[in-house]
Coordinates of C-alpha atoms and ligand atoms in Angstrom, one line a residue:
M1 CA 140.7 132.8 106.1
R2 CA 138.7 129.5 106.3
V3 CA 138.0 127.8 109.7
R4 CA 136.1 124.7 110.3
F5 CA 135.1 123.6 113.8
S6 CA 133.2 120.9 115.7
A7 CA 132.2 120.8 119.3
R8 CA 131.1 118.2 121.7
T9 CA 129.9 118.5 125.1
H10 CA 128.9 115.6 127.5
V11 CA 128.0 115.3 131.3
G12 CA 130.4 112.5 131.9
K13 CA 129.8 109.5 134.1
R14 CA 129.9 110.8 137.7
R15 CA 128.1 114.2 137.7
E16 CA 124.3 114.6 137.2
V17 CA 124.4 118.0 135.4
N18 CA 126.5 119.3 132.9
Q19 CA 128.1 122.8 134.1
D20 CA 130.2 123.3 131.0
A21 CA 129.0 125.5 128.1
F22 CA 130.5 126.3 124.9
D23 CA 129.5 128.6 121.7
G24 CA 130.9 129.6 118.4
G25 CA 130.1 131.5 115.4
S26 CA 131.2 134.3 113.1
R27 CA 131.5 137.8 114.4
G28 CA 132.0 140.3 111.6
P29 CA 135.3 139.3 109.8
A30 CA 136.3 137.1 112.8
T31 CA 135.3 133.6 114.3
L32 CA 135.0 133.3 117.9
L33 CA 134.8 129.9 119.9
V34 CA 134.3 129.9 123.8
V35 CA 134.3 127.2 126.4
C36 CA 133.2 127.8 130.1
D37 CA 133.4 125.3 133.0
G38 CA 131.0 126.5 135.7
M39 CA 131.2 126.1 139.4
G40 CA 128.7 126.5 142.5
G41 CA 126.0 124.5 144.0
H42 CA 122.3 124.5 143.2
A43 CA 122.6 124.8 139.3
A44 CA 124.8 127.9 139.9
G45 CA 127.5 126.4 137.9
E46 CA 125.3 126.1 134.9
V47 CA 124.1 129.4 135.1
A48 CA 127.5 131.0 135.5
S49 CA 129.0 129.0 132.4
Q50 CA 126.0 129.8 130.2
L51 CA 125.9 133.5 131.3
A52 CA 129.8 134.0 130.7
V53 CA 129.5 132.1 127.2
T54 CA 126.5 134.1 126.1
T55 CA 128.1 137.5 127.2
I56 CA 131.6 136.8 125.6
M57 CA 130.0 136.1 122.3
A58 CA 127.9 139.1 122.5
E59 CA 130.2 141.4 123.8
Y60 CA 133.2 140.8 121.5
D61 CA 133.1 143.9 119.2
P62 CA 134.6 142.9 115.8
S63 CA 135.2 146.5 114.9
A64 CA 137.5 147.0 118.1
D65 CA 141.1 145.9 118.5
P66 CA 140.9 142.1 118.9
E67 CA 142.9 141.8 122.1
A68 CA 141.2 144.8 123.9
S69 CA 137.6 143.6 122.9
L70 CA 138.4 140.0 124.0
R71 CA 139.7 141.4 127.3
E72 CA 136.6 143.8 127.7
A73 CA 134.2 140.9 126.7
F74 CA 135.7 138.8 129.6
T75 CA 135.5 141.5 132.0
T76 CA 131.9 142.4 131.3
A77 CA 131.2 138.5 131.9
N78 CA 133.1 138.6 135.1
H79 CA 131.1 141.6 136.1
R80 CA 127.5 139.9 135.1
V81 CA 128.4 136.6 136.8
Y82 CA 129.6 138.4 139.9
T83 CA 126.6 140.8 140.0
Q84 CA 124.2 137.6 139.6
G85 CA 126.0 135.2 142.0
R86 CA 127.4 137.8 144.5
G87 CA 130.7 135.8 144.4
T88 CA 128.6 132.3 145.2
M89 CA 129.2 131.0 141.6
G90 CA 131.9 131.3 139.0
T91 CA 133.1 130.0 135.8
T92 CA 136.4 129.5 133.8
G93 CA 136.4 130.9 130.5
V94 CA 138.6 130.2 127.4
A95 CA 138.1 131.8 124.1
A96 CA 139.8 131.5 120.6
L97 CA 139.4 134.2 118.1
F98 CA 140.4 133.8 114.4
L99 CA 140.9 137.1 112.7
H100 CA 143.3 137.7 109.7
D101 CA 145.6 135.0 109.9
H102 CA 145.9 135.4 113.6
L103 CA 144.7 133.5 116.6
Y104 CA 144.0 135.4 119.9
V105 CA 143.2 133.3 123.0
A106 CA 141.7 134.8 126.1
N107 CA 141.7 132.8 129.3
V108 CA 140.7 132.8 133.1
G109 CA 140.8 129.6 134.9
D110 CA 141.9 126.1 133.9
S111 CA 140.1 125.3 130.8
R112 CA 142.8 125.1 128.1
A113 CA 143.5 126.3 124.4
Y114 CA 145.9 124.0 122.6
L115 CA 147.5 124.6 119.2
V116 CA 148.5 121.4 117.1
R117 CA 151.0 122.2 114.4
E118 CA 152.3 119.5 112.1
G119 CA 151.5 116.9 114.8
Q120 CA 153.2 118.8 117.8
I121 CA 150.8 120.2 120.4
S122 CA 151.5 123.0 122.6
Q123 CA 149.4 124.4 125.2
I124 CA 148.7 128.2 124.6
S125 CA 146.8 129.2 127.7
L126 CA 148.3 129.1 131.3
D127 CA 146.3 127.3 133.8
H128 CA 145.1 129.6 136.9
S129 CA 145.3 126.6 139.2
F130 CA 147.0 125.8 142.7
V131 CA 149.0 123.0 141.1
S132 CA 150.1 125.0 138.3
D133 CA 151.5 127.8 140.5
Q134 CA 153.3 124.9 142.6
V135 CA 154.9 123.7 139.4
A136 CA 155.9 127.3 138.4
A137 CA 157.6 127.7 141.7
G138 CA 159.3 124.4 141.4
L139 CA 157.4 122.8 144.5
M140 CA 155.8 120.1 142.4
T141 CA 156.5 118.3 139.2
A142 CA 154.1 118.5 136.1
E143 CA 153.4 114.7 136.6
Q144 CA 152.7 115.3 140.3
A145 CA 150.4 118.2 139.6
R146 CA 148.5 116.1 137.0
H147 CA 147.8 113.4 139.5
S148 CA 147.3 115.6 142.6
N149 CA 143.8 115.5 144.4
I150 CA 143.7 119.2 144.5
R151 CA 144.3 119.8 141.0
N152 CA 140.8 121.3 140.5
I153 CA 141.4 124.0 142.7
I154 CA 141.7 127.3 140.6
T155 CA 143.0 130.5 141.3
R156 CA 141.3 132.8 139.0
A157 CA 137.5 132.6 137.8
L158 CA 134.9 134.5 136.1
G159 CA 132.5 135.8 138.9
H160 CA 134.4 135.3 142.0
S161 CA 135.3 138.8 142.6
A162 CA 134.4 142.3 141.3
D163 CA 137.8 142.4 139.1
V164 CA 139.5 139.7 137.0
N165 CA 142.8 139.5 135.5
V166 CA 142.4 138.0 132.0
D167 CA 145.3 136.7 130.1
I168 CA 145.6 137.2 126.3
F169 CA 147.9 135.3 123.8
A170 CA 148.3 136.0 120.3
R171 CA 149.8 133.6 117.6
E172 CA 150.3 133.5 113.8
L173 CA 148.3 131.0 112.2
H174 CA 149.5 128.5 109.6
P175 CA 147.3 126.5 107.0
G176 CA 146.4 123.2 108.6
D177 CA 146.6 124.3 112.2
T178 CA 144.4 122.6 114.6
I179 CA 143.1 124.6 117.6
L180 CA 141.5 122.8 120.6
L181 CA 139.6 124.1 123.6
S182 CA 138.7 122.0 126.5
S183 CA 137.3 121.7 130.0
D184 CA 139.4 119.8 132.4
G185 CA 137.1 116.8 132.2
M186 CA 138.8 116.2 129.0
H187 CA 142.4 117.3 129.4
G188 CA 142.5 115.9 133.0
L189 CA 142.0 112.5 131.7
I190 CA 144.0 112.6 128.2
E191 CA 147.6 113.2 127.8
D192 CA 148.8 116.0 125.5
D193 CA 150.5 113.6 123.1
E194 CA 147.4 111.7 122.8
I195 CA 145.4 114.8 122.4
A196 CA 147.6 115.6 119.4
E197 CA 147.2 112.1 117.9
V198 CA 143.3 112.2 118.1
A199 CA 143.1 115.8 116.9
S200 CA 144.6 114.6 113.5
I201 CA 141.5 112.3 112.8
A202 CA 139.4 113.5 110.1
P203 CA 136.5 114.6 110.0
L204 CA 136.9 117.1 113.1
E205 CA 133.4 115.8 114.3
E206 CA 134.8 112.3 114.7
A207 CA 138.0 113.8 116.5
A208 CA 135.8 115.7 118.9
Q209 CA 133.7 112.6 119.8
R210 CA 136.7 110.3 120.2
L211 CA 138.1 112.8 122.7
V212 CA 134.8 112.7 124.7
D213 CA 134.6 108.9 124.5
L214 CA 138.1 108.7 125.6
A215 CA 137.5 110.7 128.8
N216 CA 134.4 108.6 129.5
E217 CA 136.3 105.4 129.1
R218 CA 138.7 106.6 131.7
G219 CA 136.1 107.3 134.2
G220 CA 134.4 110.4 132.9
I221 CA 134.8 111.9 136.4
D222 CA 133.7 115.3 135.2
N223 CA 131.9 117.2 132.6
I224 CA 133.7 117.0 129.2
T225 CA 133.6 119.6 126.7
V226 CA 135.9 119.7 123.5
V227 CA 135.9 122.3 120.6
I228 CA 138.3 121.4 117.6
A229 CA 139.0 124.1 115.0
Q230 CA 141.1 123.7 111.8
V231 CA 142.4 126.5 109.7
D232 CA 141.9 125.3 106.1
E233 CA 143.1 128.5 104.3
L234 CA 144.6 132.0 105.2
D235 CA 143.5 135.3 103.8
A236 CA 144.2 135.8 100.1
P237 CA 147.4 138.0 99.8
G238 CA 146.5 141.6 99.8
G239 CA 142.9 140.9 100.4
D240 CA 140.6 142.1 103.2
D241 CA 139.1 138.6 103.6
T242 CA 136.6 137.6 106.3
T243 CA 137.0 134.4 108.1
V244 CA 134.6 132.1 106.9
L245 CA 133.3 129.4 109.5
L246 CA 132.0 126.1 108.7
A247 CA 130.5 124.2 111.5
E248 CA 131.4 120.7 110.6
S249 CA 128.5 119.0 112.4
A250 CA 125.7 119.7 114.9
P251 CA 127.2 119.6 118.3
A252 CA 125.7 117.9 121.1
H253 CA 124.1 120.9 122.3
P254 CA 124.0 123.1 119.2
P255 CA 124.8 126.7 120.1
S256 CA 122.3 129.1 118.6
S257 CA 124.9 131.5 117.0
S258 CA 127.0 128.7 115.2
R259 CA 123.7 127.2 114.0
A260 CA 122.7 130.5 112.5
K261 CA 126.1 131.4 111.2
A262 CA 126.9 128.0 110.0
E263 CA 127.5 127.8 106.2
P264 CA 126.6 124.7 104.2
R265 CA 129.6 122.2 104.0
L266 CA 129.5 121.9 100.2
N267 CA 130.8 125.3 99.2
T268 CA 132.2 126.4 95.6
L269 CA 135.5 124.5 96.2
G270 CA 133.6 121.5 97.5
L271 CA 131.5 121.5 94.2
F272 CA 134.6 121.9 92.2
L273 CA 136.2 119.0 93.7
F274 CA 133.1 117.0 93.5
A275 CA 132.9 117.4 89.8
L276 CA 136.7 116.9 89.2
T277 CA 136.4 113.5 91.2
L278 CA 133.4 112.5 88.9
L279 CA 135.4 113.3 85.9
I280 CA 138.4 111.2 87.1
L281 CA 136.1 108.2 87.9
I282 CA 134.4 108.5 84.5
A283 CA 137.7 108.5 82.9
V284 CA 139.1 105.5 85.0
G285 CA 135.9 103.7 84.0
A286 CA 136.4 104.4 80.5
L287 CA 140.1 103.3 80.6
A288 CA 138.9 100.1 82.3
F289 CA 136.5 99.4 79.6
L290 CA 139.0 100.1 76.8
L291 CA 142.0 98.1 78.5
P292 CA 141.3 94.8 76.7
N293 CA 140.9 96.6 73.6
P294 CA 143.9 96.3 71.2
D295 CA 143.2 99.5 69.5
F296 CA 143.5 101.3 72.9
N297 CA 146.3 103.2 71.9
T298 CA 144.7 104.8 68.9
A299 CA 141.4 105.6 70.4
P300 CA 141.9 107.7 73.7
T301 CA 141.6 111.3 72.4
S302 CA 138.0 110.6 71.3
V303 CA 137.1 108.9 74.3
A304 CA 138.3 111.7 76.5
T305 CA 136.6 114.3 74.4
A306 CA 133.3 112.4 74.9
T307 CA 133.8 112.4 78.5
I308 CA 134.5 116.0 79.2
A309 CA 131.7 117.4 76.8
P310 CA 129.2 114.7 76.8
Ligands
LIG401 CA1 135.3 120.7 135.4

């Protein structure tokens, strides 16, 4: 399986510090991406989100069952944030794990995981928020929830208590699928169909930046974090492929592991395509040169031969 990703985080326009954190990288045959949105005064939010991201990335065990290992990594992150903050700090956590043509999403809080497939967007994670519960109970519409001034009250977080309930979702992946992870500083200001539209922008780096810019244009009331990943290829049939991760660009705050694991963008396929494009350009150039020549129809074979084997 081949996955590319690009990530951006921005403090926004109202906050003085960025309490969001993210990371991404290869873990054995898998690729793991994480976004955490911290909360707590006196820098506690930053500490909580960074500690949770680092713990989840480090504790995920690629040799174990993917769902069990993700759950365990989140449970350990909860334990560490809780132990360090004694309940005074917390963070959301959403992770996307790509392994053997499957996506596994783990979630606690109101950061989100979206899937965009053939232009259609669906939210994979469920928000653990007060307004989300109200909507589920039929006491509020989704539109009311969206504009509620208590929409940022979350009902589950990493680090708030000794135990945590982690939601896990699994999906089969298709080639071309786009997966987005975001903090509420992004998805709170941008509608789902707009996210789907921007997600189709290439390259991914530009899509991620556009979402950050759009959130800032609409006030940037919170820290903004976006991670966009695209599935380029599934595993070869019958093969035991690993997921190749291609970091599409250096993120605003490059995570250490993605920097270490990122592969060069120009791989074998890229070189082949580059050579093919060059050949086509030379052939087109040769044709353009020959077009005014009345003998064109009698001459192409020798020209083509000369181009391919100079
Ligand atoms: Ca936030």
